[in-house]
Amino acid sequence: MTESFRRSGEYPEDTSRQQSPYSGSVPPSEDRAGAWPPPPAYDPAQPVSVAPGTTVWPASGGSGAGGHGGDPTARFAAPGAEPPAPGTPAPHAGPERRKKRLRGPVGLLAAVAVAAAAVGGGTAYAFQQLTGSDTTASSSTSTAVVPSSKRGTVSGVAQAVSPSIVEVNATLSNGSSTGSGVILSGDGEIVTNNHVISGASSIKVRTSDGKTYTADVVGTDAKKDLALIKLQNASGLKAATLGDSDGVSVGDEVVAIGSPEGLTGTVTSGIVSALDRDVTVSTDESQQQQQQQGGGDGRWPFEFGGREFNGDTGSSTTTYKALQTDASLNPGNSGGALIDMNGNIIGINSAMYSAASDSSSSSSSAGSVGLGFAIPVNTLKADLDTLRAGGSDS
């Protein structure tokens, strides 16, 4: 603590300074010059002296002590002012201010609630606009398409994504071809495998609700085995959400949806068995038509690991990196979706091995043996603009 010491007689004693500042007498200015501490620059307000028995009420026209904009010294009415009428309560700002203070937090909470509602509604509206029926739904990260109560379940994925998967039937000059497709926009953009529709004279597409549409080819890319078709007079379809295949790991659970053997909306499940598998397929349209001749067996030939599966790929081929899965894939699954457990499309199913294609295999071993491949969805996203412009084969 800092203390102030004063020698006796250092400052002159002035008994008049010890009196109340409200004594009513003001010392001469020359007496103030040596005062310590220095007096204020203005004279303090003087109290009101009234006769005994006289009622004094707060002055009108000011806000009172602590009020905003009022004179802090105007605490009482000037002498001689008329008192209020009998029974009239004296004005007082305190309760009103207290009422406002009590109202303040409630108002603040209400404002926060309104702001939160506005932000939430705006976000929902923006999401609806971004994922409108005529817009391809695409996600750079994993988006929860499946409701939270069913997230991580095969049934939840099937329920959420099945409306976005279609059956594709192509009529060829010498036969027919059946595969699957994924809806990219509400007005009928569908992605499928090129080998499903290659050489087709007409294409029919059946949606999950049983409706049938005629489709036109928009663009093809034989080197990536991708094709984009467009339904005629379609609207209000549910577009799938394209995920991020770069975020997929070996062992991730997946679901496959397609139309094997014409069984629309068939759901199977498994895991991602491997990444970046080199899969080789034919780019020769005549080879594709020969495979489908007379209805074909639906087994698209491909090469993997130096071996040919499902027949001869021919001399004109292309190789792409694929996701390998043990989810059951059968003829007709080509062009369908490989989906993560949040409901995002991570691949387009393109090739599967069926033991029935080997002459040494018996009929009892026909069907899926857990060796299927899908084109990574990021390959599709990178090629989508080219497909919409007619494709690299145009």
CSV table of C-alpha atoms in Angstrom, one decimal:
chain,number,residue,atom,x,y,z
A,1,MET,CA,0.0,0.0,0.0
A,2,THR,CA,1.2,3.4,-0.8
A,3,GLU,CA,0.8,6.0,2.0
A,4,SER,CA,1.0,9.7,1.8
A,5,PHE,CA,2.9,11.5,4.6
A,6,ARG,CA,2.6,15.2,5.4
A,7,ARG,CA,4.8,17.1,7.7
A,8,SER,CA,3.0,19.1,10.3
A,9,GLY,CA,2.3,22.6,8.9
A,10,GLU,CA,3.1,21.7,5.4
A,11,TYR,CA,-0.3,22.7,4.2
A,12,PRO,CA,-2.3,25.4,5.8
A,13,GLU,CA,-5.1,24.4,8.0
A,14,ASP,CA,-8.4,25.7,6.9
A,15,THR,CA,-11.4,24.7,8.9
A,16,SER,CA,-13.7,26.0,6.3
A,17,ARG,CA,-12.5,23.2,4.0
A,18,GLN,CA,-13.7,20.6,6.4
A,19,GLN,CA,-17.3,21.7,6.1
A,20,SER,CA,-19.7,19.9,3.8
A,21,PRO,CA,-19.4,21.0,0.1
A,22,TYR,CA,-23.1,21.6,0.3
A,23,SER,CA,-22.8,24.2,3.1
A,24,GLY,CA,-24.1,26.9,0.7
A,25,SER,CA,-21.1,29.2,0.9
A,26,VAL,CA,-18.5,29.1,-1.9
A,27,PRO,CA,-14.9,30.1,-1.0
A,28,PRO,CA,-13.4,32.8,-3.0
A,29,SER,CA,-11.6,31.7,-6.1
A,30,GLU,CA,-8.2,33.0,-4.8
A,31,ASP,CA,-8.6,30.7,-1.8
A,32,ARG,CA,-9.1,27.8,-4.1
A,33,ALA,CA,-5.9,28.3,-5.9
A,34,GLY,CA,-3.8,26.6,-3.2
A,35,ALA,CA,-6.3,24.0,-2.3
A,36,TRP,CA,-5.3,20.3,-2.4
A,37,PRO,CA,-6.7,18.4,-4.0
A,38,PRO,CA,-7.8,20.8,-6.6
A,39,PRO,CA,-11.6,21.6,-6.5
A,40,PRO,CA,-13.9,20.6,-9.4
A,41,ALA,CA,-14.3,22.9,-12.3
A,42,TYR,CA,-17.9,23.4,-11.4
A,43,ASP,CA,-19.9,23.9,-8.2
A,44,PRO,CA,-21.7,20.8,-7.0
A,45,ALA,CA,-25.4,20.9,-7.0
A,46,GLN,CA,-27.0,22.2,-3.8
A,47,PRO,CA,-29.6,20.3,-1.8
A,48,VAL,CA,-33.1,21.6,-1.7
A,49,SER,CA,-34.2,23.0,1.6
A,50,VAL,CA,-37.9,22.7,2.3
A,51,ALA,CA,-40.2,23.5,5.1
A,52,PRO,CA,-41.1,20.7,7.5
A,53,GLY,CA,-44.0,18.7,6.3
A,54,THR,CA,-43.5,19.5,2.6
A,55,THR,CA,-43.4,16.6,0.2
A,56,VAL,CA,-40.5,16.6,-2.4
A,57,TRP,CA,-40.9,14.5,-5.6
A,58,PRO,CA,-38.5,13.7,-8.4
A,59,ALA,CA,-38.1,16.5,-11.0
A,60,SER,CA,-39.8,16.0,-14.3
A,61,GLY,CA,-38.1,16.4,-17.6
A,62,GLY,CA,-34.9,14.4,-16.7
A,63,SER,CA,-34.1,10.8,-16.7
A,64,GLY,CA,-33.0,10.7,-13.0
A,65,ALA,CA,-29.8,9.4,-11.6
A,66,GLY,CA,-28.1,7.1,-14.0
A,67,GLY,CA,-30.5,8.0,-16.8
A,68,HIS,CA,-29.4,8.6,-20.4
A,69,GLY,CA,-29.2,12.1,-21.6
A,70,GLY,CA,-30.5,13.6,-18.3
A,71,ASP,CA,-28.8,16.0,-16.0
A,72,PRO,CA,-27.1,13.9,-13.3
A,73,THR,CA,-27.6,16.7,-10.7
A,74,ALA,CA,-31.3,17.2,-11.3
A,75,ARG,CA,-32.5,14.9,-8.6
A,76,PHE,CA,-35.4,16.9,-7.3
A,77,ALA,CA,-37.7,19.5,-8.5
A,78,ALA,CA,-36.8,23.1,-8.0
A,79,PRO,CA,-38.1,24.9,-4.9
A,80,GLY,CA,-41.6,26.4,-5.4
A,81,ALA,CA,-42.7,23.9,-8.0
A,82,GLU,CA,-46.3,22.6,-7.7
A,83,PRO,CA,-46.6,19.2,-6.1
A,84,PRO,CA,-48.5,16.5,-8.0
A,85,ALA,CA,-52.2,16.0,-7.4
A,86,PRO,CA,-53.1,13.9,-4.4
A,87,GLY,CA,-53.1,10.2,-5.2
A,88,THR,CA,-50.9,10.6,-8.3
A,89,PRO,CA,-48.0,8.1,-8.0
A,90,ALA,CA,-44.6,9.7,-8.3
A,91,PRO,CA,-42.8,8.8,-11.6
A,92,HIS,CA,-39.9,6.4,-11.3
A,93,ALA,CA,-37.7,4.9,-14.0
A,94,GLY,CA,-36.3,2.0,-12.0
A,95,PRO,CA,-39.1,-0.6,-12.5
A,96,GLU,CA,-39.3,0.2,-16.2
A,97,ARG,CA,-35.6,-0.3,-16.6
A,98,ARG,CA,-35.8,-3.5,-14.6
A,99,LYS,CA,-38.6,-4.7,-16.8
A,100,LYS,CA,-36.5,-4.0,-19.9
A,101,ARG,CA,-33.6,-5.8,-18.5
A,102,LEU,CA,-35.7,-8.9,-17.8
A,103,ARG,CA,-37.0,-8.7,-21.3
A,104,GLY,CA,-33.5,-8.5,-22.7
A,105,PRO,CA,-32.4,-12.2,-22.3
A,106,VAL,CA,-35.8,-13.4,-23.5
A,107,GLY,CA,-35.5,-11.2,-26.6
A,108,LEU,CA,-31.9,-12.4,-27.2
A,109,LEU,CA,-32.9,-16.0,-27.0
A,110,ALA,CA,-35.8,-15.4,-29.4
A,111,ALA,CA,-33.5,-13.6,-31.8
A,112,VAL,CA,-31.0,-16.5,-31.7
A,113,ALA,CA,-33.8,-19.0,-32.3
A,114,VAL,CA,-35.1,-17.0,-35.3
A,115,ALA,CA,-31.6,-16.7,-36.7
A,116,ALA,CA,-31.0,-20.4,-36.3
A,117,ALA,CA,-34.2,-21.2,-38.0
A,118,ALA,CA,-33.4,-18.9,-40.8
A,119,VAL,CA,-30.0,-20.4,-41.3
A,120,GLY,CA,-31.3,-23.9,-41.1
A,121,GLY,CA,-34.1,-23.2,-43.6
A,122,GLY,CA,-31.7,-21.4,-45.9
A,123,THR,CA,-29.3,-24.3,-45.8
A,124,ALA,CA,-32.1,-26.8,-46.6
A,125,TYR,CA,-33.3,-24.6,-49.4
A,126,ALA,CA,-29.7,-24.3,-50.8
A,127,PHE,CA,-29.3,-28.1,-50.6
A,128,GLN,CA,-32.6,-28.6,-52.5
A,129,GLN,CA,-31.5,-26.1,-55.1
A,130,LEU,CA,-28.1,-27.8,-55.5
A,131,THR,CA,-29.6,-31.3,-55.7
A,132,GLY,CA,-32.7,-30.4,-57.7
A,133,SER,CA,-34.4,-33.0,-59.9
A,134,ASP,CA,-32.5,-31.8,-62.9
A,135,THR,CA,-29.1,-31.6,-61.3
A,136,THR,CA,-26.6,-34.4,-61.0
A,137,ALA,CA,-26.0,-35.0,-57.3
A,138,SER,CA,-22.3,-35.2,-56.7
A,139,SER,CA,-20.2,-35.3,-53.5
A,140,SER,CA,-16.5,-34.9,-53.1
A,141,THR,CA,-16.8,-36.6,-49.7
A,142,SER,CA,-19.0,-39.2,-48.2
A,143,THR,CA,-22.6,-37.9,-47.9
A,144,ALA,CA,-25.2,-39.6,-45.8
A,145,VAL,CA,-27.9,-40.5,-48.3
A,146,VAL,CA,-29.3,-43.2,-46.1
A,147,PRO,CA,-31.5,-42.1,-43.1
A,148,SER,CA,-29.6,-42.0,-39.8
A,149,SER,CA,-31.8,-44.8,-38.3
A,150,LYS,CA,-30.8,-47.2,-41.1
A,151,ARG,CA,-27.3,-46.0,-41.8
A,152,GLY,CA,-24.8,-48.8,-42.3
A,153,THR,CA,-27.4,-51.4,-43.1
A,154,VAL,CA,-27.9,-53.1,-46.5
A,155,SER,CA,-31.7,-52.6,-46.2
A,156,GLY,CA,-31.2,-48.9,-45.6
A,157,VAL,CA,-28.9,-48.6,-48.7
A,158,ALA,CA,-31.3,-50.6,-50.8
A,159,GLN,CA,-34.3,-48.4,-49.8
A,160,ALA,CA,-32.5,-45.2,-50.4
A,161,VAL,CA,-30.7,-46.0,-53.7
A,162,SER,CA,-32.9,-48.5,-55.5
A,163,PRO,CA,-35.1,-45.7,-57.0
A,164,SER,CA,-32.0,-44.4,-58.8
A,165,ILE,CA,-31.1,-47.7,-60.5
A,166,VAL,CA,-32.7,-48.8,-63.8
A,167,GLU,CA,-32.8,-51.7,-66.2
A,168,VAL,CA,-31.5,-51.1,-69.7
A,169,ASN,CA,-32.6,-53.2,-72.7
A,170,ALA,CA,-30.9,-52.7,-76.0
A,171,THR,CA,-32.1,-54.1,-79.3
A,172,LEU,CA,-29.3,-55.0,-81.7
A,173,SER,CA,-29.4,-55.9,-85.3
A,174,ASN,CA,-28.7,-59.5,-84.5
A,175,GLY,CA,-29.9,-59.9,-80.9
A,176,SER,CA,-30.4,-58.0,-77.7
A,177,SER,CA,-28.6,-56.9,-74.6
A,178,THR,CA,-29.7,-56.4,-71.0
A,179,GLY,CA,-27.9,-54.4,-68.4
A,180,SER,CA,-28.4,-51.8,-65.7
A,181,GLY,CA,-27.9,-48.0,-65.4
A,182,VAL,CA,-27.7,-45.2,-62.8
A,183,ILE,CA,-29.8,-42.1,-62.9
A,184,LEU,CA,-27.7,-38.9,-62.9
A,185,SER,CA,-30.5,-36.3,-63.2
A,186,GLY,CA,-34.2,-36.0,-62.7
A,187,ASP,CA,-34.8,-35.4,-66.4
A,188,GLY,CA,-33.4,-38.8,-67.4
A,189,GLU,CA,-29.6,-38.8,-67.8
A,190,ILE,CA,-28.5,-42.4,-67.3
A,191,VAL,CA,-25.0,-43.8,-67.2
A,192,THR,CA,-24.3,-47.4,-68.1
A,193,ASN,CA,-21.6,-49.5,-69.7
A,194,ASN,CA,-20.7,-48.9,-73.3
A,195,HIS,CA,-20.8,-52.6,-74.0
A,196,VAL,CA,-24.5,-52.7,-72.9
A,197,ILE,CA,-25.8,-50.4,-75.6
A,198,SER,CA,-23.0,-50.6,-78.3
A,199,GLY,CA,-24.6,-51.0,-81.7
A,200,ALA,CA,-28.1,-50.7,-80.4
A,201,SER,CA,-30.9,-49.8,-82.8
A,202,SER,CA,-33.2,-48.9,-80.0
A,203,ILE,CA,-33.0,-48.7,-76.2
A,204,LYS,CA,-35.7,-49.1,-73.6
A,205,VAL,CA,-35.2,-48.3,-69.9
A,206,ARG,CA,-37.4,-49.5,-67.0
A,207,THR,CA,-37.3,-47.6,-63.7
A,208,SER,CA,-37.9,-49.0,-60.3
A,209,ASP,CA,-41.5,-48.0,-60.3
A,210,GLY,CA,-42.2,-50.1,-63.4
A,211,LYS,CA,-42.4,-47.2,-66.0
A,212,THR,CA,-40.7,-47.8,-69.3
A,213,TYR,CA,-39.0,-45.0,-71.3
A,214,THR,CA,-37.4,-44.8,-74.7
A,215,ALA,CA,-33.8,-43.6,-74.5
A,216,ASP,CA,-31.3,-42.0,-76.9
A,217,VAL,CA,-27.5,-42.3,-76.9
A,218,VAL,CA,-25.9,-39.0,-75.8
A,219,GLY,CA,-22.2,-40.1,-75.8
A,220,THR,CA,-20.0,-43.1,-75.5
A,221,ASP,CA,-16.4,-43.8,-74.4
A,222,ALA,CA,-15.3,-47.3,-75.3
A,223,LYS,CA,-11.9,-46.9,-73.7
A,224,LYS,CA,-13.5,-46.4,-70.3
A,225,ASP,CA,-16.5,-48.7,-71.1
A,226,LEU,CA,-18.9,-45.8,-70.3
A,227,ALA,CA,-22.0,-44.5,-72.1
A,228,LEU,CA,-24.5,-41.8,-71.3
A,229,ILE,CA,-28.1,-42.1,-72.5
A,230,LYS,CA,-31.1,-39.8,-72.1
A,231,LEU,CA,-34.7,-40.8,-71.5
A,232,GLN,CA,-37.4,-39.2,-73.6
A,233,ASN,CA,-40.1,-37.1,-71.7
A,234,ALA,CA,-38.8,-38.0,-68.3
A,235,SER,CA,-39.0,-35.8,-65.2
A,236,GLY,CA,-39.0,-36.1,-61.4
A,237,LEU,CA,-36.6,-39.1,-61.3
A,238,LYS,CA,-34.4,-39.6,-58.3
A,239,ALA,CA,-30.8,-38.9,-59.1
A,240,ALA,CA,-28.1,-40.9,-57.4
A,241,THR,CA,-25.4,-39.3,-55.3
A,242,LEU,CA,-21.9,-39.8,-56.8
A,243,GLY,CA,-19.4,-40.3,-54.0
A,244,ASP,CA,-15.6,-40.3,-53.9
A,245,SER,CA,-13.9,-43.5,-55.0
A,246,ASP,CA,-10.5,-42.2,-53.9
A,247,GLY,CA,-11.7,-42.5,-50.3
A,248,VAL,CA,-12.5,-46.2,-50.6
A,249,SER,CA,-10.4,-48.7,-48.7
A,250,VAL,CA,-10.0,-52.5,-48.9
A,251,GLY,CA,-12.5,-54.1,-46.6
A,252,ASP,CA,-15.1,-51.4,-46.9
A,253,GLU,CA,-18.6,-52.8,-47.0
A,254,VAL,CA,-20.5,-52.3,-50.3
A,255,VAL,CA,-23.9,-52.9,-51.9
A,256,ALA,CA,-24.5,-53.8,-55.5
A,257,ILE,CA,-27.9,-53.0,-57.2
A,258,GLY,CA,-28.7,-54.0,-60.7
A,259,SER,CA,-30.8,-56.3,-63.0
A,260,PRO,CA,-29.1,-59.7,-63.3
A,261,GLU,CA,-30.9,-61.9,-65.7
A,262,GLY,CA,-33.5,-59.2,-66.1
A,263,LEU,CA,-34.4,-59.3,-62.3
A,264,THR,CA,-34.8,-55.6,-61.8
A,265,GLY,CA,-33.6,-54.1,-58.5
A,266,THR,CA,-31.7,-57.1,-57.3
A,267,VAL,CA,-29.6,-56.3,-54.2
A,268,THR,CA,-26.4,-58.0,-53.1
A,269,SER,CA,-23.6,-57.1,-50.7
A,270,GLY,CA,-20.0,-57.7,-50.0
A,271,ILE,CA,-16.7,-55.8,-49.4
A,272,VAL,CA,-14.1,-54.1,-51.5
A,273,SER,CA,-11.6,-56.8,-52.2
A,274,ALA,CA,-8.9,-54.8,-53.9
A,275,LEU,CA,-8.1,-51.5,-55.5
A,276,ASP,CA,-6.6,-50.4,-58.9
A,277,ARG,CA,-7.0,-53.8,-60.6
A,278,ASP,CA,-6.1,-53.6,-64.3
A,279,VAL,CA,-9.1,-54.9,-66.2
A,280,THR,CA,-9.0,-55.2,-70.0
A,281,VAL,CA,-12.1,-55.1,-72.2
A,282,SER,CA,-12.9,-55.0,-75.9
A,283,THR,CA,-13.4,-51.8,-77.7
A,284,ASP,CA,-14.5,-53.5,-81.0
A,285,GLU,CA,-18.2,-52.9,-81.6
A,286,SER,CA,-18.4,-56.0,-83.9
A,287,GLN,CA,-16.9,-58.1,-81.1
A,288,GLN,CA,-19.5,-56.7,-78.7
A,289,GLN,CA,-22.4,-57.5,-81.1
A,290,GLN,CA,-21.0,-61.0,-81.7
A,291,GLN,CA,-21.1,-61.5,-77.9
A,292,GLN,CA,-24.7,-60.6,-77.8
A,293,GLN,CA,-25.8,-62.4,-80.9
A,294,GLY,CA,-28.9,-64.5,-80.6
A,295,GLY,CA,-29.6,-63.0,-77.2
A,296,GLY,CA,-26.1,-63.9,-75.9
A,297,ASP,CA,-25.3,-65.3,-72.5
A,298,GLY,CA,-24.8,-61.8,-71.0
A,299,ARG,CA,-21.2,-62.6,-70.0
A,300,TRP,CA,-19.0,-59.7,-71.1
A,301,PRO,CA,-15.5,-61.0,-71.9
A,302,PHE,CA,-12.6,-59.3,-70.1
A,303,GLU,CA,-8.9,-60.0,-69.3
A,304,PHE,CA,-7.4,-59.9,-65.9
A,305,GLY,CA,-4.0,-61.1,-64.7
A,306,GLY,CA,-3.0,-62.3,-68.2
A,307,ARG,CA,-6.1,-64.5,-68.4
A,308,GLU,CA,-9.3,-64.1,-70.4
A,309,PHE,CA,-12.7,-64.6,-68.8
A,310,ASN,CA,-16.1,-65.0,-70.3
A,311,GLY,CA,-14.8,-65.5,-73.8
A,312,ASP,CA,-12.5,-63.8,-76.3
A,313,THR,CA,-11.9,-60.0,-75.9
A,314,GLY,CA,-10.7,-59.7,-79.5
A,315,SER,CA,-7.7,-57.7,-80.8
A,316,SER,CA,-9.0,-54.2,-80.0
A,317,THR,CA,-8.9,-53.7,-76.2
A,318,THR,CA,-8.5,-51.1,-73.5
A,319,THR,CA,-7.4,-51.3,-69.9
A,320,TYR,CA,-8.7,-49.3,-67.0
A,321,LYS,CA,-8.2,-49.3,-63.2
A,322,ALA,CA,-11.1,-51.0,-61.4
A,323,LEU,CA,-12.4,-51.7,-57.9
A,324,GLN,CA,-12.6,-55.4,-57.1
A,325,THR,CA,-15.5,-56.6,-55.0
A,326,ASP,CA,-16.9,-60.0,-53.8
A,327,ALA,CA,-20.5,-58.7,-53.9
A,328,SER,CA,-22.4,-61.1,-56.1
A,329,LEU,CA,-22.5,-59.8,-59.7
A,330,ASN,CA,-24.2,-61.7,-62.6
A,331,PRO,CA,-25.0,-61.0,-66.2
A,332,GLY,CA,-27.3,-58.0,-66.3
A,333,ASN,CA,-25.4,-56.2,-63.4
A,334,SER,CA,-23.2,-54.4,-66.0
A,335,GLY,CA,-23.8,-50.6,-65.7
A,336,GLY,CA,-25.4,-50.9,-62.3
A,337,ALA,CA,-24.1,-49.3,-59.1
A,338,LEU,CA,-21.6,-50.3,-56.5
A,339,ILE,CA,-22.6,-48.3,-53.4
A,340,ASP,CA,-21.0,-47.5,-50.0
A,341,MET,CA,-22.9,-47.9,-46.8
A,342,ASN,CA,-23.9,-44.2,-46.7
A,343,GLY,CA,-25.7,-44.6,-50.1
A,344,ASN,CA,-23.0,-43.0,-52.3
A,345,ILE,CA,-22.2,-44.4,-55.7
A,346,ILE,CA,-18.5,-45.4,-55.7
A,347,GLY,CA,-18.4,-47.5,-58.8
A,348,ILE,CA,-20.2,-48.6,-62.0
A,349,ASN,CA,-20.2,-52.4,-62.2
A,350,SER,CA,-18.6,-53.5,-65.5
A,351,ALA,CA,-17.2,-57.0,-65.4
A,352,MET,CA,-17.8,-60.2,-63.5
A,353,TYR,CA,-16.5,-63.7,-63.7
A,354,SER,CA,-18.9,-66.6,-64.1
A,355,ALA,CA,-17.5,-70.1,-63.9
A,356,ALA,CA,-20.1,-71.3,-66.3
A,357,SER,CA,-18.1,-69.7,-69.1
A,358,ASP,CA,-15.4,-72.3,-68.7
A,359,SER,CA,-15.9,-75.4,-70.7
A,360,SER,CA,-14.4,-77.4,-67.9
A,361,SER,CA,-17.0,-76.2,-65.4
A,362,SER,CA,-20.2,-78.0,-64.7
A,363,SER,CA,-23.6,-76.3,-64.6
A,364,SER,CA,-23.6,-76.6,-60.8
A,365,SER,CA,-20.8,-74.0,-60.6
A,366,ALA,CA,-22.6,-71.4,-62.7
A,367,GLY,CA,-23.2,-67.9,-61.3
A,368,SER,CA,-21.1,-65.5,-59.3
A,369,VAL,CA,-17.9,-66.7,-57.7
A,370,GLY,CA,-17.2,-63.4,-55.9
A,371,LEU,CA,-15.0,-61.9,-58.6
A,372,GLY,CA,-16.4,-58.6,-59.8
A,373,PHE,CA,-15.1,-55.3,-61.0
A,374,ALA,CA,-16.4,-51.8,-61.1
A,375,ILE,CA,-15.3,-48.6,-62.8
A,376,PRO,CA,-14.4,-46.1,-60.1
A,377,VAL,CA,-17.0,-43.3,-59.9
A,378,ASN,CA,-14.2,-40.6,-60.0
A,379,THR,CA,-13.4,-41.9,-63.5
A,380,LEU,CA,-17.0,-41.3,-64.5
A,381,LYS,CA,-17.1,-37.8,-63.0
A,382,ALA,CA,-13.9,-36.9,-64.9
A,383,ASP,CA,-15.5,-38.2,-68.1
A,384,LEU,CA,-19.0,-36.8,-67.7
A,385,ASP,CA,-18.5,-33.6,-69.5
A,386,THR,CA,-17.0,-35.4,-72.5
A,387,LEU,CA,-19.9,-37.9,-72.5
A,388,ARG,CA,-22.4,-35.0,-72.5
A,389,ALA,CA,-20.7,-33.5,-75.4
A,390,GLY,CA,-21.0,-36.7,-77.5
A,391,GLY,CA,-18.2,-38.8,-76.0
A,392,SER,CA,-14.7,-39.6,-77.2
A,393,ASP,CA,-16.0,-42.1,-79.7
A,394,SER,CA,-18.0,-39.4,-81.7
